[in-house]
Amino acid sequence: MLFFNYLNSSLRSLVRQKTYLLINLLGLSMGIAAYLVIVMYVTYEKSFDNHIEQGNNIFRVVEVQNEPGVGNQHVAITMGPLARELKNTFPSVKETLRVMPAYQIASVEYNNKLLRETNMMYADPSIFNMFSIKISLGNPNKLLEEPRSLVISEDVAIKYFGSAEKALNSMLLLNNMPYRIEAIMENQTKHSHIYFDILISMSSIEGTPEFEWMDHWGSNSLVTYLLLDNKDQAKEIEKALPQFIKDKIFSQNEGWEFLEMYLQPLDDIYLKSKHIKFQMVYAAGDARTVSIFMVISALILLIACVNYINISLARSVKQAREVGMRKVLGADRMSLVYRFISESLVITLIAILLAVGMLELILPEINSMLGTSFVLDFRKPLFNIGLLLLLVIISLVSGSYPAFYLSRYQPISVLKGGIKSSVKSSYLSKSLVVFQFAISIGLIFSILMINDQIRYIQKKDLGITYSNSLFLFFGQNDFKKLDVLKQSLLENPAIRSVSGSSFINGVSGSQGPIFINDTANTKLTVRYGFVDEDFFKTMNIELIEGRNFDPTIHRDSAGVVILNQSAVKKLGWSDINGKKLSATADGDSTMQPDVIGVIRDYHYYSLRSVIEPAAYFYVPEMFRGVTIKYSAQESRANIEKFIESKWKELFPKTPYQSVFADQYISDTYKSDLKIRNLFVYFAILSMFLSCLGLYGLTSLLIEQKTKTIGIKRALGSSVSSIVFDLVKEYLVLVGLAGLIAIPLSIMFIQRFLDDYSYRVEISFYNIVVAILMAVTIAFITVVFKAGKTANSNPLEALKYE
Amino acid sequence: MNTTMLKTVNLTKIFRTDEVETTALHNVSFQIQSGEFVAIMGPSGCGKSTLLNIIGLLDNPSGGDYYFMGQEVSKFTEKMRANIRKKNIGFVFQNFNLIDELNVYENIELPLIYLGMSSSERKKRVEATLEQMQIMHRRKHFPLQLSGGQQQRVAVARAVVANPHLILADEPTGNLDSAHGEEVMNLLAQLNQSGTTIIMVTHSQHDAEYSQRIVRLFDGQIVNENIRFGKPEISVLDS
Ligand SMILES: Nc1ncnc2c1ncn2[C@@H]1O[C@H](COP(=O)(O)OP(=O)(O)O)[C@@H](O)[C@H]1O
Ligand SMILES: [Mg+2]
């Protein structure tokens, strides 16, 4: 009963003070909406691979290597025999799984359907059990055991055969070889670190001459997963691994000088693998980004609550009288606390409903930005419990302080013409304003810095010019027609240059040793690049010493090498005169390739990674395709049309597939851009919420000072000096917020920039801009409100009291 | 009936703020019998409201004793005071202190809610009081829709609805014009006639005429107590 009486009076008081109700509702609901979005995002990021039922007991083997020229590196690829030996050695290893992307399959064909597939993998039969793959058609037993057997997804089945039924037991041509489809699996989720729609039996390659390395301990190409009886056994296995490595690997004399291994829990793969190279994963997240977003979402929610608290405190001058009178009439403190909590409960409830409504509207937008498919699912009990929890927490956080603050008053002090606008409360609301603006300034500063970094990356001389270029993938043996292709493409004047190469960045992605033909047979671990004589020219890579490849010199094919500067530096050479390797790239030691040239270091990967030593060989068999440079004048569509038609003429059996350089580059920095964009939204939101609070606070302050302002005006004070009085107090606060925010956000930004090997410095200019922006926006907010009041007729104000 | 309603002995009140110490009451001793109508007068700032607040158990004295209905209450906590207050005392203030967000009916009902009365009992009492104060037709109005005189009428109604033994009024006519002031004074006089003890602070000699006794304060001390005989006739005015 009392509750309804209270609710009655608080609702009526809210409706009467519409501005504050609106500010509170708008602020809270926007804060809650933002919070919910981030919660969905974080939940999404944290729930990768959750579909894998035995995920808790699955581990990925990670190697720690120490390579001359590279240093320490963690890699997620391992040797062929590792899985088998681990299983034989450790009884707690229940099952093992090896997977490897099937990059060398250039064409998949059925009837007249000819495509290049990108999510194809070799896998051991254990994959179905270990990764919880459901078979929708076909006998689920003994899959992928036979050589040249396949399991494909429903989508792939429909794409090639029209239906799963037709696909079952049919043949697909992979690189023109027939493979039998043993079963159809359900389409796999992309909410996973790994994704595949065509699985090829590992036995298709194991034991073949081309994959002979799989029987040895010298090269790493496969990802090895282990299923343990119990996840606690991982620690014991790890303890025994050094001995295992000594017994099984070092004893084989495969050139290992240093090697360690550990088991990475499956649940850590998606979020906690930033330190690991050669991951072969479909998607990788970042635990730190996730935690940053979690913190930011909490802060935004807090800003919204702070608005509520601040406005309640400012309103308290008015409400104190009610509180006092109720106390005179015998109300006890707790019942008054209930009164204010119930008020915030009602407001928060409305705000949550509004937030949910807002989300329904903006979710499609957010999904397209984040590439997700979030929905508000009210059937999920957890979601509803979450909302309920949010309701309770927010109402308590925003309602408690005003409740206890107001109910504390002795009836007597309140009746004496209102409370003497308690100094303590204004200290509190000032600190709250400082807190809000500190967050906003911190966010603005962070955005400016992230922006600088992105611009720096985009502008930085990478040592290679990616603009107006694209890469086309060869099929098997297509390299033989490289010259014909070059000729026919260059007929078009818009095509500037064509070159056979490993990839658009000139390197193949794999890492391996070169040995110098010196007394110590010095080893250097390098990135291999296989390019022709036109590549460096095509991509504007500068040759700083020696000569380029020359096809007219017979020896150049495989018999010579060009190094990058880093390699030369690591080797400690002052020049390359007379320098030789002791074997070719494929280990043929009958030939000692001459070091014929040095190119300037360029970034073949993102600026996040350092430029490792690289060695370039002229080996046409190893060209994975061609890099093409075209004229900026010609439209991309025209270029593609032309190239595609020529391609189809020359390579009717190779699916046409292109990668444009700008796309390749932007993919590399996509996650940065995503973070930057999200930050922009957060900053705008937090700035908006802070100003909303400031606006409300100013209105209330002015309401309380209406009389003072009226008297000042009556006595002849100018509008501007009155406004200035009101404004300067807040400007000082915003300035103070800047002083607090900057050191904290510098710390944060340093950590963000630490990710980059090449990065901008903290800029003083950005600090000033961030603070000025906050000050300006605050200034406009306060002046907007204060100006209106100060301009009004002084008589109005005097009458008002 | 001649029981003692309340009694103070050397009541002292000192207000301390950071800079100054104000002695608002200094050794105030007096006594009020049940059924009396007492006016407290004195210049602004002499301590009238302070005294009334202590009498009304809204505040504790800094020194001295205070017996309310035979009980020494000067050291009571707010909780204990609130308990006595809501059962025994009604308040009327110069600025009415109605709750703007509640309508007339709800304002009057409030003390009964705090007394924990059942809703049917409340309804009976509030309606009787609305009747008695002749404001039945305004029961749905909100305070801001009423004139000052009407608001004070509601405030008086709220003060009496719980049938308190004592009504304290701090300049109840201070914000009213003389006609409305007259009305309120008549209400108080009526209540006194039906047995309620009334203590009223006032600046107006005319209002003080309604009382039986005037206590004069100066600088926190009682300077004289004069007992008056005879009351003016009660005239009932409609609003
Ligand atoms: N809460 C308080 N804090 C400090 N001084 C007070 C307080 N309340 C009253 N006073 C002081 O005590 C004196 C008596 O005040 P008050 O009882 O309100 O006077 P009156 O009602 O007779 O005009 C005044 O000097 C006043 O300034
Ligand atoms: Mg007074």
CSV table of N, CA, C and O in Angstrom, one decimal, chain A residues 174-222:
chain,number,residue,atom,x,y,z
A,174,LEU,N,39.3,-33.6,-58.4
A,174,LEU,CA,40.2,-32.6,-57.7
A,174,LEU,C,41.5,-32.6,-58.4
A,174,LEU,O,42.1,-33.7,-58.5
A,175,ASN,N,41.9,-31.5,-58.9
A,175,ASN,CA,43.1,-31.4,-59.8
A,175,ASN,C,43.0,-32.5,-60.9
A,175,ASN,O,44.0,-33.2,-61.1
A,176,ASN,N,41.8,-32.7,-61.4
A,176,ASN,CA,41.6,-33.7,-62.5
A,176,ASN,C,41.7,-35.1,-62.0
A,176,ASN,O,41.7,-36.0,-62.9
A,177,MET,N,41.7,-35.4,-60.7
A,177,MET,CA,41.8,-36.8,-60.3
A,177,MET,C,40.4,-37.1,-59.6
A,177,MET,O,39.9,-36.2,-58.9
A,178,PRO,N,39.9,-38.3,-59.8
A,178,PRO,CA,38.6,-38.6,-59.2
A,178,PRO,C,38.6,-38.9,-57.7
A,178,PRO,O,39.5,-39.7,-57.3
A,179,TYR,N,37.8,-38.4,-57.0
A,179,TYR,CA,37.6,-38.7,-55.5
A,179,TYR,C,36.2,-39.0,-55.3
A,179,TYR,O,35.3,-38.4,-55.8
A,180,ARG,N,36.0,-40.1,-54.4
A,180,ARG,CA,34.7,-40.5,-54.2
A,180,ARG,C,34.0,-39.9,-52.9
A,180,ARG,O,34.7,-39.8,-51.9
A,181,ILE,N,32.8,-39.4,-53.1
A,181,ILE,CA,32.1,-38.8,-52.0
A,181,ILE,C,31.4,-39.9,-51.1
A,181,ILE,O,30.5,-40.6,-51.5
A,182,GLU,N,32.0,-40.1,-49.9
A,182,GLU,CA,31.5,-41.2,-49.0
A,182,GLU,C,30.3,-40.8,-48.2
A,182,GLU,O,29.5,-41.7,-47.8
A,183,ALA,N,30.2,-39.5,-47.9
A,183,ALA,CA,29.1,-39.1,-47.1
A,183,ALA,C,28.9,-37.6,-47.2
A,183,ALA,O,29.8,-36.9,-47.7
A,184,ILE,N,27.7,-37.2,-46.8
A,184,ILE,CA,27.4,-35.7,-46.8
A,184,ILE,C,27.3,-35.3,-45.3
A,184,ILE,O,26.6,-36.0,-44.5
A,185,MET,N,28.0,-34.3,-45.0
A,185,MET,CA,28.0,-33.8,-43.6
A,185,MET,C,27.1,-32.5,-43.5
A,185,MET,O,26.9,-31.9,-44.5
A,186,GLU,N,26.6,-32.3,-42.3
A,186,GLU,CA,25.8,-31.0,-42.2
A,186,GLU,C,26.7,-29.8,-42.4
A,186,GLU,O,27.9,-29.9,-42.2
A,187,ASN,N,26.1,-28.7,-42.9
A,187,ASN,CA,26.9,-27.5,-43.1
A,187,ASN,C,27.6,-27.1,-41.7
A,187,ASN,O,26.9,-27.1,-40.7
A,188,GLN,N,28.9,-26.8,-41.8
A,188,GLN,CA,29.6,-26.5,-40.5
A,188,GLN,C,29.3,-25.0,-40.1
A,188,GLN,O,29.1,-24.1,-41.0
A,189,THR,N,29.4,-24.8,-38.9
A,189,THR,CA,29.3,-23.4,-38.4
A,189,THR,C,30.5,-22.6,-38.6
A,189,THR,O,31.6,-23.2,-38.6
A,190,LYS,N,30.4,-21.3,-38.9
A,190,LYS,CA,31.5,-20.5,-39.0
A,190,LYS,C,31.9,-19.8,-37.7
A,190,LYS,O,32.8,-19.0,-37.6
A,191,HIS,N,31.1,-20.2,-36.7
A,191,HIS,CA,31.4,-19.7,-35.4
A,191,HIS,C,32.4,-20.6,-34.7
A,191,HIS,O,32.2,-21.2,-33.6
A,192,SER,N,33.6,-20.7,-35.4
A,192,SER,CA,34.6,-21.7,-35.0
A,192,SER,C,35.9,-21.2,-35.5
A,192,SER,O,36.0,-20.4,-36.4
A,193,HIS,N,37.0,-21.6,-34.9
A,193,HIS,CA,38.3,-21.2,-35.4
A,193,HIS,C,38.6,-21.9,-36.7
A,193,HIS,O,39.5,-21.5,-37.4
A,194,ILE,N,37.9,-23.0,-36.9
A,194,ILE,CA,38.2,-23.8,-38.1
A,194,ILE,C,36.9,-23.9,-38.9
A,194,ILE,O,35.8,-24.0,-38.4
A,195,TYR,N,37.1,-23.9,-40.3
A,195,TYR,CA,35.9,-24.1,-41.1
A,195,TYR,C,36.3,-24.8,-42.4
A,195,TYR,O,37.3,-24.6,-43.0
A,196,PHE,N,35.4,-25.8,-42.8
A,196,PHE,CA,35.7,-26.6,-44.0
A,196,PHE,C,34.4,-27.0,-44.5
A,196,PHE,O,33.4,-27.2,-43.8
A,197,ASP,N,34.3,-27.1,-45.9
A,197,ASP,CA,33.1,-27.7,-46.5
A,197,ASP,C,33.5,-28.9,-47.3
A,197,ASP,O,32.6,-29.6,-47.8
A,198,ILE,N,34.8,-29.2,-47.6
A,198,ILE,CA,35.2,-30.4,-48.2
A,198,ILE,C,36.3,-31.0,-47.4
A,198,ILE,O,37.3,-30.4,-47.2
A,199,LEU,N,36.1,-32.3,-47.0
A,199,LEU,CA,37.1,-33.0,-46.3
A,199,LEU,C,37.7,-34.1,-47.2
A,199,LEU,O,36.9,-34.8,-47.8
A,200,ILE,N,39.0,-34.1,-47.2
A,200,ILE,CA,39.7,-35.1,-48.1
A,200,ILE,C,40.5,-36.1,-47.1
A,200,ILE,O,41.1,-35.6,-46.2
A,201,SER,N,40.4,-37.4,-47.4
A,201,SER,CA,41.1,-38.3,-46.5
A,201,SER,C,42.6,-38.0,-46.5
A,201,SER,O,43.2,-37.7,-47.6
A,202,MET,N,43.2,-38.0,-45.4
A,202,MET,CA,44.6,-37.8,-45.2
A,202,MET,C,45.4,-38.9,-45.9
A,202,MET,O,46.5,-38.6,-46.5
A,203,SER,N,44.8,-40.1,-46.0
A,203,SER,CA,45.5,-41.2,-46.7
A,203,SER,C,45.7,-40.9,-48.2
A,203,SER,O,46.4,-41.6,-48.9
A,204,SER,N,45.0,-39.9,-48.7
A,204,SER,CA,45.1,-39.5,-50.1
A,204,SER,C,46.5,-39.0,-50.4
A,204,SER,O,47.0,-39.1,-51.5
A,205,ILE,N,47.2,-38.4,-49.4
A,205,ILE,CA,48.5,-37.8,-49.6
A,205,ILE,C,49.6,-38.6,-48.9
A,205,ILE,O,50.7,-38.6,-49.3
A,206,GLU,N,49.2,-39.1,-47.7
A,206,GLU,CA,50.2,-39.7,-46.9
A,206,GLU,C,50.9,-40.9,-47.6
A,206,GLU,O,50.1,-41.8,-48.2
A,207,GLY,N,52.2,-40.9,-47.7
A,207,GLY,CA,52.8,-42.0,-48.4
A,207,GLY,C,53.1,-41.8,-49.9
A,207,GLY,O,53.8,-42.5,-50.5
A,208,THR,N,52.5,-40.7,-50.4
A,208,THR,CA,52.8,-40.4,-51.8
A,208,THR,C,54.1,-39.6,-51.9
A,208,THR,O,54.5,-39.0,-50.9
A,209,PRO,N,54.8,-39.8,-53.0
A,209,PRO,CA,56.2,-39.2,-53.1
A,209,PRO,C,56.1,-37.7,-52.8
A,209,PRO,O,57.0,-37.1,-52.1
A,210,GLU,N,55.1,-37.0,-53.3
A,210,GLU,CA,55.0,-35.5,-53.2
A,210,GLU,C,55.0,-35.1,-51.7
A,210,GLU,O,55.4,-34.1,-51.3
A,211,PHE,N,54.3,-36.0,-50.9
A,211,PHE,CA,54.1,-35.7,-49.5
A,211,PHE,C,55.0,-36.6,-48.6
A,211,PHE,O,54.7,-36.9,-47.5
A,212,GLU,N,56.2,-36.9,-49.1
A,212,GLU,CA,57.1,-37.7,-48.4
A,212,GLU,C,57.5,-37.1,-47.1
A,212,GLU,O,57.7,-37.8,-46.1
A,213,TRP,N,57.6,-35.8,-47.0
A,213,TRP,CA,58.0,-35.1,-45.8
A,213,TRP,C,57.1,-35.5,-44.6
A,213,TRP,O,57.4,-35.3,-43.4
A,214,MET,N,55.8,-36.0,-44.9
A,214,MET,CA,54.9,-36.3,-43.8
A,214,MET,C,55.4,-37.4,-42.9
A,214,MET,O,55.0,-37.6,-41.8
A,215,ASP,N,56.4,-38.2,-43.5
A,215,ASP,CA,56.9,-39.3,-42.7
A,215,ASP,C,58.1,-38.9,-41.9
A,215,ASP,O,58.6,-39.7,-41.2
A,216,HIS,N,58.5,-37.7,-42.0
A,216,HIS,CA,59.7,-37.2,-41.3
A,216,HIS,C,59.4,-36.2,-40.2
A,216,HIS,O,58.3,-35.6,-40.2
A,217,TRP,N,60.4,-35.9,-39.4
A,217,TRP,CA,60.3,-34.9,-38.3
A,217,TRP,C,60.8,-33.6,-38.7
A,217,TRP,O,61.0,-32.7,-37.9
A,218,GLY,N,61.2,-33.4,-40.0
A,218,GLY,CA,61.9,-32.2,-40.3
A,218,GLY,C,61.0,-31.0,-40.7
A,218,GLY,O,61.5,-29.9,-40.7
A,219,SER,N,59.8,-31.3,-41.2
A,219,SER,CA,59.0,-30.1,-41.6
A,219,SER,C,57.6,-30.1,-40.9
A,219,SER,O,57.1,-31.2,-40.6
A,220,ASN,N,57.1,-28.9,-40.8
A,220,ASN,CA,55.9,-28.7,-40.1
A,220,ASN,C,54.8,-28.2,-41.0
A,220,ASN,O,55.0,-27.1,-41.6
A,221,SER,N,53.8,-28.9,-41.2
A,221,SER,CA,52.7,-28.4,-42.1
A,221,SER,C,51.3,-28.7,-41.6
A,221,SER,O,50.3,-28.1,-42.0
A,222,LEU,N,51.2,-29.7,-40.7
A,222,LEU,CA,49.9,-30.1,-40.2
A,222,LEU,C,49.6,-29.6,-38.9
A,222,LEU,O,50.4,-29.4,-38.0
